[in-house]
PDB file of C-alpha atoms in Angstrom:
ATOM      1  CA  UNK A   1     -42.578 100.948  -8.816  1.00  0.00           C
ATOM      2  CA  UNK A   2     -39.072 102.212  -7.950  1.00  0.00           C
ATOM      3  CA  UNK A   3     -36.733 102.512 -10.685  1.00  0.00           C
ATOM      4  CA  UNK A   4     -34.289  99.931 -11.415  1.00  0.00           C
ATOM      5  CA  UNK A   5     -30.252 101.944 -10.237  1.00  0.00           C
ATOM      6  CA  UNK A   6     -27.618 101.418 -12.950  1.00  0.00           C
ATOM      7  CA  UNK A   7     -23.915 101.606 -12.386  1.00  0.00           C
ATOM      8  CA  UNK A   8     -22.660 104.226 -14.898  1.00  0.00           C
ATOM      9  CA  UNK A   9     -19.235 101.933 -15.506  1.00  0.00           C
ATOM     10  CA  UNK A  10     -18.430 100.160 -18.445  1.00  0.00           C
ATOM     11  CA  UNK A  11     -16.339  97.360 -16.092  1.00  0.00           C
ATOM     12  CA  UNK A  12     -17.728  93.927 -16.465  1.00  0.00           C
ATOM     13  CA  UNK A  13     -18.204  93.845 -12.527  1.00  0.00           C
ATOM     14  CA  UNK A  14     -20.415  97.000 -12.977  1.00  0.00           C
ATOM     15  CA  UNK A  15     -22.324  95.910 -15.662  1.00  0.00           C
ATOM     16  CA  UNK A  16     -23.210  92.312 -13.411  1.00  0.00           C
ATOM     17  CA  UNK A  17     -23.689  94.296 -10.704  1.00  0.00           C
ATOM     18  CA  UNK A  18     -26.530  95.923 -12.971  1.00  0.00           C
ATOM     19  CA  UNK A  19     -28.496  92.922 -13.427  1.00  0.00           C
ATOM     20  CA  UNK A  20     -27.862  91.386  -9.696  1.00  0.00           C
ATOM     21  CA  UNK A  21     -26.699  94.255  -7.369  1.00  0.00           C
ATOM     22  CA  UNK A  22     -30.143  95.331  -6.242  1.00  0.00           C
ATOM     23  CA  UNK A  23     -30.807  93.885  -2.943  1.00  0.00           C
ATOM     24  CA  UNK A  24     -32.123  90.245  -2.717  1.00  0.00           C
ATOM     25  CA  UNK A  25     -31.734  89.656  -6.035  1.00  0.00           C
ATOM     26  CA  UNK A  26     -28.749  87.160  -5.357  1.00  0.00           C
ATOM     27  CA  UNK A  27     -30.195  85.494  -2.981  1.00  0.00           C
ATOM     28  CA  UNK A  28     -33.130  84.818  -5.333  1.00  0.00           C
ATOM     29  CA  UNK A  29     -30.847  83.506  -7.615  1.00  0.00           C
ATOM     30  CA  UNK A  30     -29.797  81.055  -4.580  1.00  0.00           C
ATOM     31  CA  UNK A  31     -33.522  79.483  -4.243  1.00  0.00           C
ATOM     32  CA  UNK A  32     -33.342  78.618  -7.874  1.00  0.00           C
ATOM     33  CA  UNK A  33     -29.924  76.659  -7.634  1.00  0.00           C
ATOM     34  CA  UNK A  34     -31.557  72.995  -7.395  1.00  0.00           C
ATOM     35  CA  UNK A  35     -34.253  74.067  -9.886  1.00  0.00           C
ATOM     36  CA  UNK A  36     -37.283  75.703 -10.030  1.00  0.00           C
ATOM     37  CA  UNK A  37     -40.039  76.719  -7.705  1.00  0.00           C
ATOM     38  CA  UNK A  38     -43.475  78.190  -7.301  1.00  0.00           C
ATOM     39  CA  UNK A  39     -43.654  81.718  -5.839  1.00  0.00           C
ATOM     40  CA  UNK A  40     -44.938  80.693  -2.694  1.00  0.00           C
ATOM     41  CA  UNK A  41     -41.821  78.645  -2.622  1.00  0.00           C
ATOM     42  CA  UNK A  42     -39.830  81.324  -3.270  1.00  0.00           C
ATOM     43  CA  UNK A  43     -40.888  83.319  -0.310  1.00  0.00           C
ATOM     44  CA  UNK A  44     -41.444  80.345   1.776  1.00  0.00           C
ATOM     45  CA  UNK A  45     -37.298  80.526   1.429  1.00  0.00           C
ATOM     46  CA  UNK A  46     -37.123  84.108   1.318  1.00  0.00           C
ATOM     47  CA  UNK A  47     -39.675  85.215   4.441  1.00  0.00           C
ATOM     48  CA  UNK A  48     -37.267  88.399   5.294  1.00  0.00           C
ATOM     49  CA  UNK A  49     -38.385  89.741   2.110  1.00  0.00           C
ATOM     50  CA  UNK A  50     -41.822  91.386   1.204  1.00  0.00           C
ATOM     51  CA  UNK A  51     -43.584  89.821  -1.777  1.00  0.00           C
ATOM     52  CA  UNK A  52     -43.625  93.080  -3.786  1.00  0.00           C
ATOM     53  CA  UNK A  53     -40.067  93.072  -3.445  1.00  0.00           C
ATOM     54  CA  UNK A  54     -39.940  89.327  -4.940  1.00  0.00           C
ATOM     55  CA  UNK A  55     -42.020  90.275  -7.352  1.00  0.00           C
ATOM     56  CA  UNK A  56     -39.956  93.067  -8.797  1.00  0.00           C
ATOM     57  CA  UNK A  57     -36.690  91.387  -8.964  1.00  0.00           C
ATOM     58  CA  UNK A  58     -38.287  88.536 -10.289  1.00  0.00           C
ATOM     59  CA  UNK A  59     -39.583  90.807 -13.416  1.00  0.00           C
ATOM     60  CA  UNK A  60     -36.059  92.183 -12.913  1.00  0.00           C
ATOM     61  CA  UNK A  61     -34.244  89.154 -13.197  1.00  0.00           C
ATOM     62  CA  UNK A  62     -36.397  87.808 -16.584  1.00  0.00           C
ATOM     63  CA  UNK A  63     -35.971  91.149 -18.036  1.00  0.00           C
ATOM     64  CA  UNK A  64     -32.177  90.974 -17.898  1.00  0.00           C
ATOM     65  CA  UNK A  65     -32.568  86.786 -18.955  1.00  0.00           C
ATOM     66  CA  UNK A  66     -31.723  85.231 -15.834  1.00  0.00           C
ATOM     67  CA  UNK A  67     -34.764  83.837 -14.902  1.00  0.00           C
ATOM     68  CA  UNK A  68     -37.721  82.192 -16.844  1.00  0.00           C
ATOM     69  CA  UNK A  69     -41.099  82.313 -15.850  1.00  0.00           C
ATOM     70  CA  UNK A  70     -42.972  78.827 -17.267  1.00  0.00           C
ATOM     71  CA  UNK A  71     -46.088  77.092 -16.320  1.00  0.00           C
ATOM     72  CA  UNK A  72     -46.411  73.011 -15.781  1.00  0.00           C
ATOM     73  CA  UNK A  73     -49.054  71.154 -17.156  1.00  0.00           C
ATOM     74  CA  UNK A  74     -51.513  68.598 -15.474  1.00  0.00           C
ATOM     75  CA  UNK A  75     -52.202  66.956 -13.102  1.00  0.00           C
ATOM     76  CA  UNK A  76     -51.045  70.233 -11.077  1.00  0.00           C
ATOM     77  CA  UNK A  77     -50.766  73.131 -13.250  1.00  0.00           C
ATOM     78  CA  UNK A  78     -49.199  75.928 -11.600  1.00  0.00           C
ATOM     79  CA  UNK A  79     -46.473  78.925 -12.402  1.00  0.00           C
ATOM     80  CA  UNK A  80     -43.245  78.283 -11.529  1.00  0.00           C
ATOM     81  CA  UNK A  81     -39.498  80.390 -12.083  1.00  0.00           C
ATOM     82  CA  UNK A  82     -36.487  78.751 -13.103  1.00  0.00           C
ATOM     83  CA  UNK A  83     -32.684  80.019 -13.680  1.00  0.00           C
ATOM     84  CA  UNK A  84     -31.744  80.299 -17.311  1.00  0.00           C
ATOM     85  CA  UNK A  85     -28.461  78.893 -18.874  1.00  0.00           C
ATOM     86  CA  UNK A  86     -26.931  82.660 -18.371  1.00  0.00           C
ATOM     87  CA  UNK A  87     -28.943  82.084 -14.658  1.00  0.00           C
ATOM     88  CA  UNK A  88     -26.795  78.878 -14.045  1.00  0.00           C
ATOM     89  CA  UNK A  89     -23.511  80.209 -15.008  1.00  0.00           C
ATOM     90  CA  UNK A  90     -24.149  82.073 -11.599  1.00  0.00           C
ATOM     91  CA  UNK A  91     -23.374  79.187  -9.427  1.00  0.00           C
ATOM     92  CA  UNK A  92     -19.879  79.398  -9.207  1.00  0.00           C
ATOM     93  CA  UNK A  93     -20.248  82.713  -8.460  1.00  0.00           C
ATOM     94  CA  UNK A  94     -22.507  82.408  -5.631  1.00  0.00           C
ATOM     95  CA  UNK A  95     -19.980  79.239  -4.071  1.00  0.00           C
ATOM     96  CA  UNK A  96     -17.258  81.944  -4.526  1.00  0.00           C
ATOM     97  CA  UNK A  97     -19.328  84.389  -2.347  1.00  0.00           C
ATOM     98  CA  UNK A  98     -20.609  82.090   0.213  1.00  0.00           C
ATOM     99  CA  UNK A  99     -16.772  80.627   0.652  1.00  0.00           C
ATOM    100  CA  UNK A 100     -16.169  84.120   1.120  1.00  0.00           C
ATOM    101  CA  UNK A 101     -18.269  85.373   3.531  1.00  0.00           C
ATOM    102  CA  UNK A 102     -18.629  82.581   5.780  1.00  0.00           C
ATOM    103  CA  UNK A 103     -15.827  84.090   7.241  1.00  0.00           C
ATOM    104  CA  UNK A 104     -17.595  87.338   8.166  1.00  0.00           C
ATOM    105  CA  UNK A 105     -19.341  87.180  11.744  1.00  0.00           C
ATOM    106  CA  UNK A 106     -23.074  85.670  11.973  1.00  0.00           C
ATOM    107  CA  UNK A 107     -25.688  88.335  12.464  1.00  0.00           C
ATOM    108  CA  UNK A 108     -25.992  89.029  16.377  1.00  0.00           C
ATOM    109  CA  UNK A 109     -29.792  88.747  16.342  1.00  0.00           C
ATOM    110  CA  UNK A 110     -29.119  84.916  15.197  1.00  0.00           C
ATOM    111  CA  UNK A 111     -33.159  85.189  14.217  1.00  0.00           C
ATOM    112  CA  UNK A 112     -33.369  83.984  10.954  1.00  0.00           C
ATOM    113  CA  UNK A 113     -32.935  80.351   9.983  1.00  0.00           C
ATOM    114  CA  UNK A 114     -31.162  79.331   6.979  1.00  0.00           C
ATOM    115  CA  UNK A 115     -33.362  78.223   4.413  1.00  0.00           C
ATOM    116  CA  UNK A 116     -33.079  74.493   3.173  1.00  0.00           C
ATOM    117  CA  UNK A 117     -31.422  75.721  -0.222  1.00  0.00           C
ATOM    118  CA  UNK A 118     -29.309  77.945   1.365  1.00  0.00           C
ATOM    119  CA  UNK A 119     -28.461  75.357   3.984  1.00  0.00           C
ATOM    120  CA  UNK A 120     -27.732  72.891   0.948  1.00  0.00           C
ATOM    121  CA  UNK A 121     -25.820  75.426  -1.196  1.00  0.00           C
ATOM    122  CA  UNK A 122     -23.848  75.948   1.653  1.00  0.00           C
ATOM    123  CA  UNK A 123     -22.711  72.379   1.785  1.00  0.00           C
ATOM    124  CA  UNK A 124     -21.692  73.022  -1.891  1.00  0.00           C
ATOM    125  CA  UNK A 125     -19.708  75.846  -1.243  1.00  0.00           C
ATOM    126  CA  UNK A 126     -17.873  74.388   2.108  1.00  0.00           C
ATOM    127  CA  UNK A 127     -17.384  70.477   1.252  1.00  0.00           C
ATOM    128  CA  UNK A 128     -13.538  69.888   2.413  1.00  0.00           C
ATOM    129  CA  UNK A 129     -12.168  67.005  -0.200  1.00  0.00           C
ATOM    130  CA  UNK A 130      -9.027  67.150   2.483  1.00  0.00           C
ATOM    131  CA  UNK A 131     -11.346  65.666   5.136  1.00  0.00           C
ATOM    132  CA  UNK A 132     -13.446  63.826   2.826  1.00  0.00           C
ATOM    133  CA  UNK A 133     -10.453  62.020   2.477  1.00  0.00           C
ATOM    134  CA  UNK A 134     -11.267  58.227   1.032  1.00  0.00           C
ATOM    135  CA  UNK A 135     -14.751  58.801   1.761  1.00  0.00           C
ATOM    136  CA  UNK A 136     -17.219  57.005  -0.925  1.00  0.00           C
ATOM    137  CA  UNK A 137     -21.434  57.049  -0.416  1.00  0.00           C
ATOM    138  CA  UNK A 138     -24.573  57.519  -1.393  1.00  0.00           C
ATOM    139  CA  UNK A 139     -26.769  59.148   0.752  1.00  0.00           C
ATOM    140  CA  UNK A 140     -30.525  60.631   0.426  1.00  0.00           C
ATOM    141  CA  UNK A 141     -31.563  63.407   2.697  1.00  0.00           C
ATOM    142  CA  UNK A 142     -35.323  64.404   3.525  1.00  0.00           C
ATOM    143  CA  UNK A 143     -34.840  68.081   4.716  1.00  0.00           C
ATOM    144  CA  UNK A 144     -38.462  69.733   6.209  1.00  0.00           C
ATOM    145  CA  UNK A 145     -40.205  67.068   3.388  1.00  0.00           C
ATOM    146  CA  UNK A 146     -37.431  68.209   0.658  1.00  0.00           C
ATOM    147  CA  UNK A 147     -35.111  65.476  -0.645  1.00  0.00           C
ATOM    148  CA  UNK A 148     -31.709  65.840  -2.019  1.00  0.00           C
ATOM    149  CA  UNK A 149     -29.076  63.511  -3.475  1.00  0.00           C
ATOM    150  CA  UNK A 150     -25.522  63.312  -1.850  1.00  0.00           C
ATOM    151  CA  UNK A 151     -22.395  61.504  -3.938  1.00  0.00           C
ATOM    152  CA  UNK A 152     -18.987  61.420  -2.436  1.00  0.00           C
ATOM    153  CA  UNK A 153     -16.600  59.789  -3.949  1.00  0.00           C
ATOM    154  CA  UNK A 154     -13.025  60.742  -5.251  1.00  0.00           C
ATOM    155  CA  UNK A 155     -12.733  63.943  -2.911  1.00  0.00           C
ATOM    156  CA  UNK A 156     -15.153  65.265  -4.675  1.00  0.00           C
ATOM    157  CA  UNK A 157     -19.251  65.992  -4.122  1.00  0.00           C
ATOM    158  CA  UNK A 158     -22.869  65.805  -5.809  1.00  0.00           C
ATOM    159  CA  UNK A 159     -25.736  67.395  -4.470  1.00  0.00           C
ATOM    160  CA  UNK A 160     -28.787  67.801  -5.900  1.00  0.00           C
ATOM    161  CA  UNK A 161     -32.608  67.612  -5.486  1.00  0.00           C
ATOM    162  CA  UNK A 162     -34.146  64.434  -6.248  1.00  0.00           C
ATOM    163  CA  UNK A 163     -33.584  60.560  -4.938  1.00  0.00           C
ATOM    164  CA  UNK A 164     -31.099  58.033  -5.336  1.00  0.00           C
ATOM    165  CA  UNK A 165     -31.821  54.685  -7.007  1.00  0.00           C
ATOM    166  CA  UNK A 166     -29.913  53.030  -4.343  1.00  0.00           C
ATOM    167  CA  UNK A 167     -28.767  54.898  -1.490  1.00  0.00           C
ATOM    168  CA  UNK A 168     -26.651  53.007   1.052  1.00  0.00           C
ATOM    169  CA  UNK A 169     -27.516  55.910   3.914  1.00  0.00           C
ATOM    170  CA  UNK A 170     -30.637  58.182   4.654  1.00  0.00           C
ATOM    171  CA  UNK A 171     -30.999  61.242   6.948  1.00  0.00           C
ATOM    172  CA  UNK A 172     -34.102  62.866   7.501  1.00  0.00           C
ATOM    173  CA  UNK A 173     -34.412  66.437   9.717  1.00  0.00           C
ATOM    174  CA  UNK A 174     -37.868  67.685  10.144  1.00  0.00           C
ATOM    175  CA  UNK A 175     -36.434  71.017  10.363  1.00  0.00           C
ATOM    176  CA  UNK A 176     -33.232  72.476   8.248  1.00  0.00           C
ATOM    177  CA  UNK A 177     -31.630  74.059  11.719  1.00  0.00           C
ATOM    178  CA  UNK A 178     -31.364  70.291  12.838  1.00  0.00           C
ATOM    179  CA  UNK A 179     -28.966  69.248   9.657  1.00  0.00           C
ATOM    180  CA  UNK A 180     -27.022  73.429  10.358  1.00  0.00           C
ATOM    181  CA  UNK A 181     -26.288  71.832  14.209  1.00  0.00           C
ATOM    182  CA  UNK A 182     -25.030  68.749  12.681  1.00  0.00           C
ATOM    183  CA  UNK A 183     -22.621  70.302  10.402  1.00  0.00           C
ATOM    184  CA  UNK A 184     -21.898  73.727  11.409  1.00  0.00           C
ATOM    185  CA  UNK A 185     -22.498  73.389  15.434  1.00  0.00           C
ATOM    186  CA  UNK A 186     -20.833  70.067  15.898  1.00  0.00           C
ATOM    187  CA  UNK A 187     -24.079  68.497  17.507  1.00  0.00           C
ATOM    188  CA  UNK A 188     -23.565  64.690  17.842  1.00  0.00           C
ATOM    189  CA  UNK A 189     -26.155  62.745  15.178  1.00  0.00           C
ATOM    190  CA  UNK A 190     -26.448  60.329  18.148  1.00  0.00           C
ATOM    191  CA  UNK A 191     -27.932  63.290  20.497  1.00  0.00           C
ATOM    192  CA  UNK A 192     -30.159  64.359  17.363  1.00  0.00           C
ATOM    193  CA  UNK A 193     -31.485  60.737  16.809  1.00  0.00           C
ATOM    194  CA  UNK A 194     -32.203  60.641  20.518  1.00  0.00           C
ATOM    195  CA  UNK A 195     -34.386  63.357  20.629  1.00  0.00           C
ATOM    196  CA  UNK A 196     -36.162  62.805  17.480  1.00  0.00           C
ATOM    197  CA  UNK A 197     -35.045  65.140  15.606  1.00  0.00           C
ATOM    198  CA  UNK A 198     -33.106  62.927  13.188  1.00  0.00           C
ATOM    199  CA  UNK A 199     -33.720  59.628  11.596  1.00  0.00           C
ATOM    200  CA  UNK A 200     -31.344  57.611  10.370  1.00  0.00           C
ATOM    201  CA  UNK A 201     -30.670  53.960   8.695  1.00  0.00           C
ATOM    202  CA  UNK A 202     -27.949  52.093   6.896  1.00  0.00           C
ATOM    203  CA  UNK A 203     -24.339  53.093   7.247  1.00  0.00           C
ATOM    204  CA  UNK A 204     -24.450  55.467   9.981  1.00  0.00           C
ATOM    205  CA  UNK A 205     -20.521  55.336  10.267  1.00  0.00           C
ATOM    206  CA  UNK A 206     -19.699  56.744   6.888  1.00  0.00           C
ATOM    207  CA  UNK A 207     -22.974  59.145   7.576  1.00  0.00           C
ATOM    208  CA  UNK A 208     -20.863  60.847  10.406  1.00  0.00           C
ATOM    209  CA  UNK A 209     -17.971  60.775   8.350  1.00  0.00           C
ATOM    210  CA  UNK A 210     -20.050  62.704   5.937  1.00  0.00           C
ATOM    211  CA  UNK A 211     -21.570  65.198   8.002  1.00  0.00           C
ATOM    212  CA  UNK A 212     -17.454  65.950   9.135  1.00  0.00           C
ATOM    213  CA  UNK A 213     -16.684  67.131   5.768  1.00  0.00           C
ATOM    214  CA  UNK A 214     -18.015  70.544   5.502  1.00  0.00           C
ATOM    215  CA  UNK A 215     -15.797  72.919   8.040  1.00  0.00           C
ATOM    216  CA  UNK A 216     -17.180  76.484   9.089  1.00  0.00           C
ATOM    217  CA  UNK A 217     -15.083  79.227   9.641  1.00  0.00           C
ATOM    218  CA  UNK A 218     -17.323  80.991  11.997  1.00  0.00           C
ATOM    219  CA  UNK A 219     -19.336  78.019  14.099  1.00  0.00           C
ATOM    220  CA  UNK A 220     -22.988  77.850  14.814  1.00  0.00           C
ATOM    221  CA  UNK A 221     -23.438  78.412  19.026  1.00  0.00           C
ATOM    222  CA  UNK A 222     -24.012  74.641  19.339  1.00  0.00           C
ATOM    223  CA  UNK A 223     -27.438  73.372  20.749  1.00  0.00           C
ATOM    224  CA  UNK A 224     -28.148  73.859  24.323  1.00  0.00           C
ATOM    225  CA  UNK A 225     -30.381  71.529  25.928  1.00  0.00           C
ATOM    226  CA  UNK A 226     -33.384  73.706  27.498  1.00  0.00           C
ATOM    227  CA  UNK A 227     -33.150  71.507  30.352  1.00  0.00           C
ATOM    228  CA  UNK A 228     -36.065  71.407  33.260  1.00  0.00           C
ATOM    229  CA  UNK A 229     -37.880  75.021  33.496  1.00  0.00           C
ATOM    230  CA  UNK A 230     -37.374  76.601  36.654  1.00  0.00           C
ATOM    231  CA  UNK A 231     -39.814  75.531  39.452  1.00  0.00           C
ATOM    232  CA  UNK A 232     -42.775  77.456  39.804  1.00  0.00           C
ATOM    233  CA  UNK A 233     -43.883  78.764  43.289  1.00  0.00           C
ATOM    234  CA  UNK A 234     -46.691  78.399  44.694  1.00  0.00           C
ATOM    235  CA  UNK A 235     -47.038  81.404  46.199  1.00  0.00           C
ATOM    236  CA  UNK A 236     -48.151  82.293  50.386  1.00  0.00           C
ATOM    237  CA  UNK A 237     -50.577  79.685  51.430  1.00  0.00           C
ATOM    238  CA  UNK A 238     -53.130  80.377  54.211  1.00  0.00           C
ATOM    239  CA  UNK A 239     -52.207  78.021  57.288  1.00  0.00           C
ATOM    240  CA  UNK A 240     -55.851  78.083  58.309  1.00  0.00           C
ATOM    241  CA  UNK A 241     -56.772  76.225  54.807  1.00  0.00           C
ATOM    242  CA  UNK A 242     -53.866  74.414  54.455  1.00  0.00           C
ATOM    243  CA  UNK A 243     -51.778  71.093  56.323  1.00  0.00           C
ATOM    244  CA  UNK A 244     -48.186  71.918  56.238  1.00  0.00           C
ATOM    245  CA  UNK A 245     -47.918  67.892  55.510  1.00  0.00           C
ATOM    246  CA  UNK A 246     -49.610  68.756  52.352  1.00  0.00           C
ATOM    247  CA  UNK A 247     -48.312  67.280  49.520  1.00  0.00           C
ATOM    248  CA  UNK A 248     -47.376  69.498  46.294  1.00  0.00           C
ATOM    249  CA  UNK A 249     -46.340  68.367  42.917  1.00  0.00           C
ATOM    250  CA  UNK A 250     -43.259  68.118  41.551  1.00  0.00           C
ATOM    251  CA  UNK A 251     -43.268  71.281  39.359  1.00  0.00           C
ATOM    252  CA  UNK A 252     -39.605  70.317  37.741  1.00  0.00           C
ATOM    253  CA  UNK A 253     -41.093  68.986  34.390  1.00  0.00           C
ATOM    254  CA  UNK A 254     -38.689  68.126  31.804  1.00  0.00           C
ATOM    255  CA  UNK A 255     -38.888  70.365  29.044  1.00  0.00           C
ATOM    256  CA  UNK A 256     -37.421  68.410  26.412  1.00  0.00           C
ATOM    257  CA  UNK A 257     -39.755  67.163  23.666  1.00  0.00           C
ATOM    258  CA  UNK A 258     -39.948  64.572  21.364  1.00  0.00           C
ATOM    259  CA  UNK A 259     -40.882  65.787  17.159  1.00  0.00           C
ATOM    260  CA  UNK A 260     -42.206  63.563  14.737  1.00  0.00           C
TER     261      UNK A 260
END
């Protein structure tokens, strides 16, 4: 096991950056936002990072009292890791840094996918109250089987994970990069409903108005649709075997398809 590098600086930002400066451990931090998880959670949100390397800022982070390690009881007993009060008071701090750096350029590979908590935190940390405007609802999103609670009202926003009593609009995405194109690509919901990626019901207006309020300062390429693949050819043909009235298929096949 490597050993844990210490700023030698009595500043207060040294002495954070001792307990959360080691790489990923932020970002750990981030998955435990809307409460806790399993560890196959963890790295279900986290698949860029090797599960030794979870597992040592995870002792990290509960050695320095950030994190809490605690098991639940029946009917499904399992270990799960949860932010501490000193954990939570990291929030802000994390909104501060994702304002922040969603102004740096996107990574040019563009191969990783935002997990659903960091998709969600980033709603958090880019909600607009300027274009929010008037806005007031109650919405429920299903996110890849996740659910979260959205509040606007006042210019201001709640999200969490759970369910609203009475919501007066739903989303659901099967995947998170379907809710990123809606707010951070400008894809129309209508499109997304279309092709199946998106369900919606109840007031779809104020939903759109919703989905407006969360501006990026560096955009998401916005969706391209694949389109028909390119026809296939079917290579020399023998005019001994073969009528040149022959009839060939249509090898244009739409390539669009249609998720559950």
């Amino acid at each position: 096991m490597s050993k844990k590098r210490l700023f030698d600086d009595p500043c207060g930002i040294a002495r954070a950056l001792n307990a959360v400066g080691e790489r990923w451990a932020l970002l750990v931090v981030r998955e435990l936002v809307f409460g806790p998880k399993r560890y196959s959670d963890l790295h279900r949100g986290l698949p860029q990072m090797s599960q030794n390397v979870l597992a040592q800022r995870l002792r990290e982070l509960e050695a320095d009292g950030l994190v809490r390690r605690r098991r639940l009881g029946p009917p499904a007993p399992a270990a799960v890791y949860e932010l501490t009060e000193r954990g939570q008071e990291l929030e802000p701090v994390l909104r501060a840094l994702a304002h922040w750096g969603s102004r740096a350029p996107l990574p040019e590979d563009g191969a990783a996918e935002l997990s659903v908590d960091a998709l969600l935190f980033a709603l958090r940390a880019t909600f607009d109250p300027a274009l929010a405007g008037e806005l007031s609802l109650r919405c429920q999103l299903d996110v890849a089987g996740d659910r979260f609670r959205i509040t606007v009202a006042g210019g201001r926003l709640e999200l969490d994970r759970g369910e609203h009593a009475e919501p007066e609009a739903w989303l659901t995405a099967a995947e998170a990069a379907t809710l990123r194109d809606l707010v951070f690509a400008g894809a129309a919901l209508h499109d997304a409903v279309e092709r199946a990626d998106a369900e919606v019901a109840g007031d779809t207006a104020r939903l759109a108005a919703l989905l407006r309020c969360f501006p990026a300062a560096v955009r998401y390429p916005a969706p391209q649709d694949p389109g028909p693949p390119d026809p296939v050819s079917p290579g020399p043909v023998s005019p001994s075997t073969e009528s040149p009235n022959a009839e060939h298929p249509d090898p244009a096949v739409s390539a669009r398809s249609r998720r559950g």
